[in-house]
PDB file of C-alpha atoms and ligand atoms in Angstrom:
ATOM      1  CA  MET A 208       0.000   0.000   0.000  1.00 98.00           C
ATOM      2  CA  LYS A 209       1.411   3.369  -1.048  1.00 98.00           C
ATOM      3  CA  VAL A 210       0.383   6.670   0.532  1.00 98.00           C
ATOM      4  CA  VAL A 211       1.599  10.142  -0.428  1.00 98.00           C
ATOM      5  CA  ILE A 212       1.391  12.925   2.157  1.00 98.00           C
ATOM      6  CA  ILE A 213       1.628  16.545   1.036  1.00 98.00           C
ATOM      7  CA  ASN A 214       2.579  19.252   3.519  1.00 98.00           C
ATOM      8  CA  GLY A 215       1.510  22.626   2.131  1.00 98.00           C
ATOM      9  CA  SER A 216       3.025  24.615   4.994  1.00 98.00           C
ATOM     10  CA  PRO A 217       6.298  26.510   4.541  1.00 98.00           C
ATOM     11  CA  ARG A 218       7.007  25.530   8.171  1.00 98.00           C
ATOM     12  CA  THR A 219       8.278  21.950   8.074  1.00 97.00           C
ATOM     13  CA  GLN A 220       8.175  21.729  11.879  1.00 96.00           C
ATOM     14  CA  GLY A 221       4.796  23.441  12.313  1.00 97.00           C
ATOM     15  CA  PHE A 222       1.271  22.450  13.312  1.00 97.00           C
ATOM     16  CA  THR A 223       0.286  21.003   9.920  1.00 98.00           C
ATOM     17  CA  ALA A 224       3.513  18.977   9.841  1.00 97.00           C
ATOM     18  CA  SER A 225       2.805  17.736  13.371  1.00 97.00           C
ATOM     19  CA  VAL A 226      -0.593  16.305  12.330  1.00 97.00           C
ATOM     20  CA  LEU A 227       0.863  14.878   9.103  1.00 98.00           C
ATOM     21  CA  ARG A 228       3.894  13.289  10.784  1.00 97.00           C
ATOM     22  CA  ASN A 229       1.583  11.549  13.260  1.00 97.00           C
ATOM     23  CA  MET A 230      -0.265  10.091  10.282  1.00 98.00           C
ATOM     24  CA  GLU A 231       2.982   9.174   8.532  1.00 98.00           C
ATOM     25  CA  LYS A 232       4.196   7.241  11.585  1.00 97.00           C
ATOM     26  CA  ALA A 233       0.846   5.497  12.146  1.00 97.00           C
ATOM     27  CA  LEU A 234       0.681   4.340   8.524  1.00 98.00           C
ATOM     28  CA  ARG A 235       4.339   3.223   8.488  1.00 98.00           C
ATOM     29  CA  ASP A 236       3.734   1.248  11.708  1.00 97.00           C
ATOM     30  CA  ARG A 237       0.902  -0.563   9.899  1.00 97.00           C
ATOM     31  CA  GLY A 238       3.277  -1.444   7.022  1.00 98.00           C
ATOM     32  CA  ALA A 239       2.316   1.185   4.421  1.00 98.00           C
ATOM     33  CA  GLU A 240       4.933   2.734   2.154  1.00 98.00           C
ATOM     34  CA  VAL A 241       4.679   6.461   2.872  1.00 98.00           C
ATOM     35  CA  ASP A 242       6.195   9.395   1.011  1.00 98.00           C
ATOM     36  CA  LEU A 243       5.844  12.747   2.804  1.00 98.00           C
ATOM     37  CA  ILE A 244       6.519  15.711   0.543  1.00 98.00           C
ATOM     38  CA  ASP A 245       7.149  19.137   2.075  1.00 98.00           C
ATOM     39  CA  LEU A 246       6.194  21.493  -0.742  1.00 98.00           C
ATOM     40  CA  SER A 247       8.604  24.112   0.630  1.00 98.00           C
ATOM     41  CA  ARG A 248      11.492  21.709   0.008  1.00 98.00           C
ATOM     42  CA  VAL A 249      10.766  20.871  -3.631  1.00 98.00           C
ATOM     43  CA  SER A 250      11.130  22.959  -6.753  1.00 98.00           C
ATOM     44  CA  LEU A 251       7.648  23.930  -7.919  1.00 98.00           C
ATOM     45  CA  SER A 252       7.058  27.123  -9.845  1.00 98.00           C
ATOM     46  CA  GLN A 253       3.760  28.802 -10.637  1.00 98.00           C
ATOM     47  CA  CYS A 254       1.513  27.582 -13.451  1.00 98.00           C
ATOM     48  CA  LYS A 255       2.112  29.836 -16.473  1.00 97.00           C
ATOM     49  CA  GLY A 256      -1.352  29.185 -17.930  1.00 97.00           C
ATOM     50  CA  CYS A 257       0.085  27.944 -21.250  1.00 97.00           C
ATOM     51  CA  CYS A 258      -2.428  25.029 -21.212  1.00 95.00           C
ATOM     52  CA  SER A 259       0.071  22.785 -23.033  1.00 95.00           C
ATOM     53  CA  CYS A 260      -0.479  20.040 -20.425  1.00 97.00           C
ATOM     54  CA  TYR A 261      -4.028  19.694 -21.767  1.00 97.00           C
ATOM     55  CA  THR A 262      -2.657  19.037 -25.244  1.00 97.00           C
ATOM     56  CA  MET A 263       0.536  17.104 -24.456  1.00 96.00           C
ATOM     57  CA  GLY A 264      -0.392  15.357 -21.203  1.00 95.00           C
ATOM     58  CA  TYR A 265       2.538  16.788 -19.256  1.00 96.00           C
ATOM     59  CA  CYS A 266       3.753  20.147 -18.015  1.00 97.00           C
ATOM     60  CA  PRO A 267       6.801  21.526 -19.874  1.00 97.00           C
ATOM     61  CA  ILE A 268       8.114  23.394 -16.814  1.00 98.00           C
ATOM     62  CA  ASP A 269      11.361  21.708 -15.784  1.00 97.00           C
ATOM     63  CA  ASP A 270      10.903  21.271 -12.036  1.00 98.00           C
ATOM     64  CA  ASP A 271       9.413  18.739  -9.591  1.00 98.00           C
ATOM     65  CA  GLY A 272       5.779  19.171 -10.725  1.00 98.00           C
ATOM     66  CA  GLU A 273       5.601  16.049 -12.880  1.00 98.00           C
ATOM     67  CA  MET A 274       7.476  13.997 -10.260  1.00 98.00           C
ATOM     68  CA  ILE A 275       4.893  14.880  -7.598  1.00 98.00           C
ATOM     69  CA  SER A 276       1.928  14.124  -9.913  1.00 97.00           C
ATOM     70  CA  SER A 277       3.474  10.752 -10.839  1.00 97.00           C
ATOM     71  CA  LYS A 278       3.909   9.847  -7.183  1.00 98.00           C
ATOM     72  CA  ILE A 279       0.268  10.712  -6.527  1.00 98.00           C
ATOM     73  CA  ARG A 280      -0.832   8.776  -9.641  1.00 97.00           C
ATOM     74  CA  GLU A 281       0.955   5.647  -8.406  1.00 97.00           C
ATOM     75  CA  ALA A 282      -0.351   5.874  -4.820  1.00 98.00           C
ATOM     76  CA  ASP A 283      -3.402   4.196  -3.283  1.00 98.00           C
ATOM     77  CA  GLY A 284      -3.909   7.007  -0.808  1.00 98.00           C
ATOM     78  CA  LEU A 285      -3.298  10.741  -0.544  1.00 98.00           C
ATOM     79  CA  ILE A 286      -3.235  13.027   2.485  1.00 99.00           C
ATOM     80  CA  MET A 287      -3.281  16.758   1.721  1.00 98.00           C
ATOM     81  CA  GLY A 288      -2.487  19.132   4.567  1.00 98.00           C
ATOM     82  CA  SER A 289      -2.400  22.915   4.524  1.00 98.00           C
ATOM     83  CA  PRO A 290      -2.339  25.779   6.993  1.00 98.00           C
ATOM     84  CA  THR A 291      -5.078  28.366   6.501  1.00 98.00           C
ATOM     85  CA  TYR A 292      -3.896  31.558   4.866  1.00 98.00           C
ATOM     86  CA  ALA A 293      -6.588  34.247   4.571  1.00 98.00           C
ATOM     87  CA  SER A 294      -9.375  31.629   4.773  1.00 98.00           C
ATOM     88  CA  ASN A 295      -7.793  29.654   1.948  1.00 98.00           C
ATOM     89  CA  VAL A 296      -5.061  27.067   1.445  1.00 98.00           C
ATOM     90  CA  SER A 297      -1.419  28.192   1.469  1.00 98.00           C
ATOM     91  CA  GLY A 298       0.286  29.524  -1.663  1.00 98.00           C
ATOM     92  CA  TYR A 299       2.403  26.359  -1.819  1.00 98.00           C
ATOM     93  CA  MET A 300      -0.690  24.177  -1.847  1.00 98.00           C
ATOM     94  CA  LYS A 301      -2.453  26.354  -4.415  1.00 98.00           C
ATOM     95  CA  VAL A 302       0.526  26.083  -6.783  1.00 98.00           C
ATOM     96  CA  LEU A 303       0.400  22.282  -6.511  1.00 98.00           C
ATOM     97  CA  ILE A 304      -3.364  22.346  -7.152  1.00 98.00           C
ATOM     98  CA  ASP A 305      -2.772  24.423 -10.301  1.00 98.00           C
ATOM     99  CA  ARG A 306       0.159  22.338 -11.533  1.00 98.00           C
ATOM    100  CA  GLY A 307      -0.839  18.817 -10.432  1.00 97.00           C
ATOM    101  CA  HIS A 308      -3.316  17.705 -13.158  1.00 95.00           C
ATOM    102  CA  PHE A 309      -5.998  17.110 -10.527  1.00 98.00           C
ATOM    103  CA  VAL A 310      -9.488  17.942 -11.799  1.00 97.00           C
ATOM    104  CA  ILE A 311      -9.540  17.834 -15.615  1.00 96.00           C
ATOM    105  CA  GLU A 312      -7.265  14.796 -15.787  1.00 96.00           C
ATOM    106  CA  GLN A 313      -9.078  13.020 -12.907  1.00 97.00           C
ATOM    107  CA  LEU A 314      -5.774  12.327 -11.161  1.00 97.00           C
ATOM    108  CA  LEU A 315      -7.406  10.989  -7.998  1.00 98.00           C
ATOM    109  CA  GLN A 316      -9.759   8.481  -9.580  1.00 96.00           C
ATOM    110  CA  GLY A 317     -10.270   5.618  -7.118  1.00 94.00           C
ATOM    111  CA  LYS A 318      -7.802   7.009  -4.579  1.00 98.00           C
ATOM    112  CA  TYR A 319      -8.549   7.247  -0.882  1.00 98.00           C
ATOM    113  CA  CYS A 320      -7.888  10.682   0.543  1.00 98.00           C
ATOM    114  CA  VAL A 321      -7.728  12.589   3.817  1.00 98.00           C
ATOM    115  CA  THR A 322      -7.679  16.380   4.108  1.00 98.00           C
ATOM    116  CA  VAL A 323      -6.033  18.339   6.911  1.00 98.00           C
ATOM    117  CA  ALA A 324      -6.538  22.083   7.411  1.00 98.00           C
ATOM    118  CA  THR A 325      -4.959  23.841  10.371  1.00 98.00           C
ATOM    119  CA  GLY A 326      -5.644  27.404  11.453  1.00 98.00           C
ATOM    120  CA  GLU A 327      -5.591  29.839  14.313  1.00 97.00           C
ATOM    121  CA  ASN A 328      -9.037  31.414  14.416  1.00 94.00           C
ATOM    122  CA  TYR A 329     -11.458  31.746  11.456  1.00 93.00           C
ATOM    123  CA  GLY A 330     -11.268  30.236   8.013  1.00 96.00           C
ATOM    124  CA  SER A 331      -9.775  26.794   8.576  1.00 98.00           C
ATOM    125  CA  SER A 332     -13.055  25.118   7.623  1.00 97.00           C
ATOM    126  CA  ASP A 333     -12.978  27.133   4.359  1.00 98.00           C
ATOM    127  CA  ALA A 334      -9.458  25.865   3.626  1.00 98.00           C
ATOM    128  CA  GLY A 335     -10.617  22.316   4.417  1.00 98.00           C
ATOM    129  CA  LYS A 336     -13.594  22.678   2.062  1.00 98.00           C
ATOM    130  CA  ILE A 337     -11.285  23.742  -0.778  1.00 98.00           C
ATOM    131  CA  LEU A 338      -9.254  20.536  -0.359  1.00 98.00           C
ATOM    132  CA  ASP A 339     -12.401  18.399   0.005  1.00 98.00           C
ATOM    133  CA  LYS A 340     -13.891  19.813  -3.194  1.00 98.00           C
ATOM    134  CA  LEU A 341     -10.625  19.272  -5.071  1.00 98.00           C
ATOM    135  CA  ILE A 342     -10.654  15.616  -4.070  1.00 98.00           C
ATOM    136  CA  LEU A 343     -14.278  15.014  -5.019  1.00 97.00           C
ATOM    137  CA  TYR A 344     -13.962  16.811  -8.372  1.00 98.00           C
ATOM    138  CA  SER A 345     -10.757  14.889  -9.164  1.00 98.00           C
ATOM    139  CA  GLY A 346     -12.457  11.518  -8.669  1.00 97.00           C
ATOM    140  CA  GLY A 347     -11.011  10.764  -5.213  1.00 98.00           C
ATOM    141  CA  ARG A 348     -12.809   9.244  -2.227  1.00 98.00           C
ATOM    142  CA  ARG A 349     -12.644  11.368   0.880  1.00 98.00           C
ATOM    143  CA  VAL A 350     -12.268   9.037   3.831  1.00 98.00           C
ATOM    144  CA  SER A 351     -11.779  11.581   6.575  1.00 98.00           C
ATOM    145  CA  LYS A 352     -11.128  15.263   7.212  1.00 98.00           C
ATOM    146  CA  ILE A 353      -9.327  17.077   9.986  1.00 98.00           C
ATOM    147  CA  VAL A 354      -9.914  20.781  10.671  1.00 98.00           C
ATOM    148  CA  ARG A 355      -8.013  22.068  13.676  1.00 97.00           C
ATOM    149  CA  ASN A 356      -7.228  25.388  15.332  1.00 97.00           C
ATOM    150  CA  ALA A 357      -4.443  26.271  17.761  1.00 96.00           C
ATOM    151  CA  PRO A 358      -2.523  29.485  18.556  1.00 96.00           C
ATOM    152  CA  PHE A 359       0.205  30.142  15.962  1.00 96.00           C
ATOM    153  CA  ASN A 360       3.422  28.199  16.704  1.00 93.00           C
ATOM    154  CA  SER A 361       1.948  26.502  19.789  1.00 92.00           C
ATOM    155  CA  ILE A 362       2.178  23.011  18.274  1.00 92.00           C
ATOM    156  CA  ARG A 363       5.317  21.830  16.515  1.00 92.00           C
ATOM    157  CA  THR A 364       6.656  18.493  15.365  1.00 91.00           C
ATOM    158  CA  ASP A 365       9.603  18.802  17.755  1.00 85.00           C
ATOM    159  CA  MET A 366       7.115  18.669  20.649  1.00 85.00           C
ATOM    160  CA  GLY A 367       6.371  15.071  19.669  1.00 85.00           C
ATOM    161  CA  VAL A 368       2.646  15.543  20.354  1.00 84.00           C
ATOM    162  CA  GLU A 369       0.608  12.341  20.049  1.00 90.00           C
ATOM    163  CA  ASP A 370      -2.455  13.238  18.055  1.00 94.00           C
ATOM    164  CA  PRO A 371      -5.447  10.901  18.584  1.00 95.00           C
ATOM    165  CA  GLU A 372      -7.505  12.478  15.772  1.00 96.00           C
ATOM    166  CA  ALA A 373      -4.625  12.031  13.307  1.00 97.00           C
ATOM    167  CA  LEU A 374      -4.126   8.427  14.435  1.00 97.00           C
ATOM    168  CA  LYS A 375      -7.849   7.720  13.994  1.00 98.00           C
ATOM    169  CA  ALA A 376      -7.865   9.243  10.491  1.00 98.00           C
ATOM    170  CA  SER A 377      -4.793   7.146   9.547  1.00 98.00           C
ATOM    171  CA  GLU A 378      -6.532   4.017  10.769  1.00 98.00           C
ATOM    172  CA  LYS A 379      -9.639   4.882   8.720  1.00 98.00           C
ATOM    173  CA  LEU A 380      -7.488   5.480   5.651  1.00 98.00           C
ATOM    174  CA  PHE A 381      -5.598   2.212   6.094  1.00 98.00           C
ATOM    175  CA  THR A 382      -8.858   0.254   6.488  1.00 98.00           C
ATOM    176  CA  ALA A 383     -10.544   1.977   3.526  1.00 98.00           C
ATOM    177  CA  ILE A 384      -7.625   1.103   1.243  1.00 98.00           C
ATOM    178  CA  SER A 385      -7.309  -2.465   2.556  1.00 98.00           C
ATOM    179  CA  LYS A 386     -11.043  -3.130   2.193  1.00 98.00           C
ATOM    180  CA  ASN A 387     -11.505  -1.150  -1.012  1.00 98.00           C
ATOM    181  CA  ARG A 388     -14.363   0.797   0.617  1.00 98.00           C
ATOM    182  CA  SER A 389     -16.924   2.576  -1.517  1.00 97.00           C
ATOM    183  CA  TYR A 390     -18.561   5.915  -0.796  1.00 98.00           C
ATOM    184  CA  PRO A 391     -21.884   5.914  -2.715  1.00 98.00           C
ATOM    185  CA  LEU A 392     -22.911   9.515  -1.988  1.00 97.00           C
ATOM    186  CA  GLN A 393     -19.545  10.865  -3.075  1.00 98.00           C
ATOM    187  CA  ALA A 394     -19.679   8.632  -6.172  1.00 97.00           C
ATOM    188  CA  VAL A 395     -23.074  10.086  -7.174  1.00 98.00           C
ATOM    189  CA  TYR A 396     -21.865  13.632  -6.582  1.00 97.00           C
ATOM    190  CA  HIS A 397     -18.758  12.996  -8.677  1.00 97.00           C
ATOM    191  CA  LYS A 398     -20.763  11.353 -11.468  1.00 96.00           C
ATOM    192  CA  ILE A 399     -22.966  14.454 -11.756  1.00 97.00           C
ATOM    193  CA  VAL A 400     -19.986  16.862 -11.780  1.00 97.00           C
ATOM    194  CA  PHE A 401     -18.057  14.702 -14.258  1.00 97.00           C
ATOM    195  CA  SER A 402     -20.907  13.809 -16.632  1.00 96.00           C
ATOM    196  CA  PHE A 403     -22.543  17.231 -16.826  1.00 96.00           C
ATOM    197  CA  GLY A 404     -19.554  19.497 -16.278  1.00 96.00           C
ATOM    198  CA  ILE A 405     -16.106  18.092 -16.979  1.00 97.00           C
ATOM    199  CA  LYS A 406     -16.815  15.588 -19.779  1.00 96.00           C
ATOM    200  CA  PRO A 407     -18.841  17.847 -22.117  1.00 96.00           C
ATOM    201  CA  PHE A 408     -16.309  20.630 -21.517  1.00 96.00           C
ATOM    202  CA  VAL A 409     -13.343  18.437 -22.527  1.00 96.00           C
ATOM    203  CA  ARG A 410     -15.201  17.018 -25.545  1.00 94.00           C
ATOM    204  CA  ARG A 411     -15.938  20.507 -26.817  1.00 95.00           C
ATOM    205  CA  LYS A 412     -12.199  21.266 -26.678  1.00 95.00           C
ATOM    206  CA  GLY A 413     -11.402  18.452 -29.143  1.00 94.00           C
ATOM    207  CA  LYS A 414      -7.754  17.952 -30.160  1.00 95.00           C
ATOM    208  CA  THR A 415      -6.514  20.786 -27.949  1.00 96.00           C
ATOM    209  CA  TYR A 416      -7.321  18.485 -25.001  1.00 97.00           C
ATOM    210  CA  GLN A 417      -5.726  15.352 -26.527  1.00 96.00           C
ATOM    211  CA  GLY A 418      -3.398  14.983 -23.512  1.00 96.00           C
ATOM    212  CA  VAL A 419      -6.402  14.888 -21.184  1.00 97.00           C
ATOM    213  CA  MET A 420      -8.208  12.287 -23.311  1.00 95.00           C
ATOM    214  CA  ASP A 421      -5.057  10.120 -23.372  1.00 95.00           C
ATOM    215  CA  LYS A 422      -4.919  10.239 -19.570  1.00 95.00           C
ATOM    216  CA  TRP A 423      -8.608   9.277 -19.353  1.00 96.00           C
ATOM    217  CA  LYS A 424      -7.932   6.345 -21.688  1.00 95.00           C
ATOM    218  CA  GLU A 425      -5.156   5.133 -19.378  1.00 94.00           C
ATOM    219  CA  LEU A 426      -7.591   5.389 -16.471  1.00 93.00           C
ATOM    220  CA  GLY A 427     -10.346   3.564 -18.365  1.00 93.00           C
ATOM    221  CA  ILE A 428     -12.613   6.619 -18.376  1.00 92.00           C
ATOM    222  CA  ASP A 429     -15.145   6.619 -21.228  1.00 82.00           C
ATOM    223  CA  PHE A 430     -14.961   9.992 -23.007  1.00 76.00           C
ATOM    224  CA  ARG A 431     -17.640   9.373 -25.645  1.00 73.00           C
TER     225      ARG A 431
HETATM  226  C1  LIG B1303      -0.007  34.622   6.144  1.00 79.80           C
HETATM  227  C2  LIG B1303      -0.865  33.897   7.157  1.00 79.80           C
HETATM  228  C3  LIG B1303      -2.234  33.970   7.051  1.00 79.80           C
HETATM  229  C4  LIG B1303      -3.049  33.311   7.980  1.00 79.80           C
HETATM  230  N1  LIG B1303      -4.408  33.374   7.847  1.00 79.80           N
HETATM  231  C5  LIG B1303      -5.197  32.682   8.706  1.00 79.80           C
HETATM  232  C6  LIG B1303      -6.626  32.686   8.558  1.00 79.80           C
HETATM  233  O1  LIG B1303      -7.196  33.297   7.679  1.00 79.80           O
HETATM  234  N2  LIG B1303      -7.357  31.958   9.439  1.00 79.80           N
HETATM  235  C7  LIG B1303      -6.774  31.228  10.442  1.00 79.80           C
HETATM  236  O2  LIG B1303      -7.496  30.572  11.196  1.00 79.80           O
HETATM  237  N3  LIG B1303      -5.432  31.199  10.617  1.00 79.80           N
HETATM  238  C8  LIG B1303      -4.628  31.896   9.765  1.00 79.80           C
HETATM  239  N4  LIG B1303      -3.261  31.867   9.915  1.00 79.80           N
HETATM  240  C9  LIG B1303      -2.697  31.003  10.969  1.00 79.80           C
HETATM  241  C10 LIG B1303      -2.228  29.647  10.441  1.00 79.80           C
HETATM  242  O3  LIG B1303      -3.128  29.107   9.512  1.00 79.80           O
HETATM  243  C11 LIG B1303      -2.131  28.634  11.580  1.00 79.80           C
HETATM  244  O4  LIG B1303      -1.339  29.114  12.613  1.00 79.80           O
HETATM  245  C12 LIG B1303      -1.605  27.316  11.048  1.00 79.80           C
HETATM  246  O5  LIG B1303      -1.915  26.304  11.969  1.00 79.80           O
HETATM  247  C13 LIG B1303      -0.103  27.338  10.823  1.00 79.80           C
HETATM  248  O6  LIG B1303       0.286  26.071  10.380  1.00 79.80           O
HETATM  249  P1  LIG B1303       1.817  25.649  10.285  1.00 79.80           P
HETATM  250  O7  LIG B1303       2.376  25.721  11.688  1.00 79.80           O
HETATM  251  O8  LIG B1303       1.786  24.280   9.766  1.00 79.80           O
HETATM  252  O9  LIG B1303       2.490  26.598   9.364  1.00 79.80           O
HETATM  253  C14 LIG B1303      -2.448  32.546   9.023  1.00 79.80           C
HETATM  254  C15 LIG B1303      -1.042  32.485   9.126  1.00 79.80           C
HETATM  255  C16 LIG B1303      -0.257  33.153   8.214  1.00 79.80           C
HETATM  256  C17 LIG B1303       1.250  33.052   8.322  1.00 79.80           C
END
């Protein structure tokens, strides 16, 4: 079982990292292969809006973008964690969302996902909703979500805090992957968004979206 964990905080020892590292340890202890990526430690530049990924199926920017998407594509599970910045996800996380081939290419089809949003006062539930929506629109199955507030810099990984909520979410994720759980309500919601929104949109684009259609073919998605 492979799980990718994304830390969207620039603070690799911060609150978000503390929740995510609890999950990393719990999943490793259960025997999962876990890859935790701190977005602040990789090379990931902003999307230039050239749209060539839609035509070619890959991004021409020479950095770690394609490497991260490939890791996610090969994983069974994905955990996305972000601090709340102005009631939204962090800039690091937003750049990955823009660059990562999530929605149009249905990167998360069949993958089991957990979202983590940390904050200090207001807006963390908004940041969490942005990640939840991304997962549902990209074909993923949201197993669990964590939205947590604490005073800035009061919780750090070096405090070694045991986090029962993170451990519970890891356990749910492990079980969902092992048992190939289904989520009928999410599946219906995704079917509506995909069939009435994404699919007709991509079909109208024709050859300019050849890269997207090739990816769908690989995933066994019917684009007729
Ligand atoms: C630029 C910036 C903007 C922030 N905006 C919000 C906000 O809108 N709502 C909120 O609850 N917390 C906000 N915070 C607080 C962080 O989201 C919160 O402390 C978070 O847990 C930090 O996570 P980290 O330690 O993993 O970096 C902001 C922090 C920064 C640095």
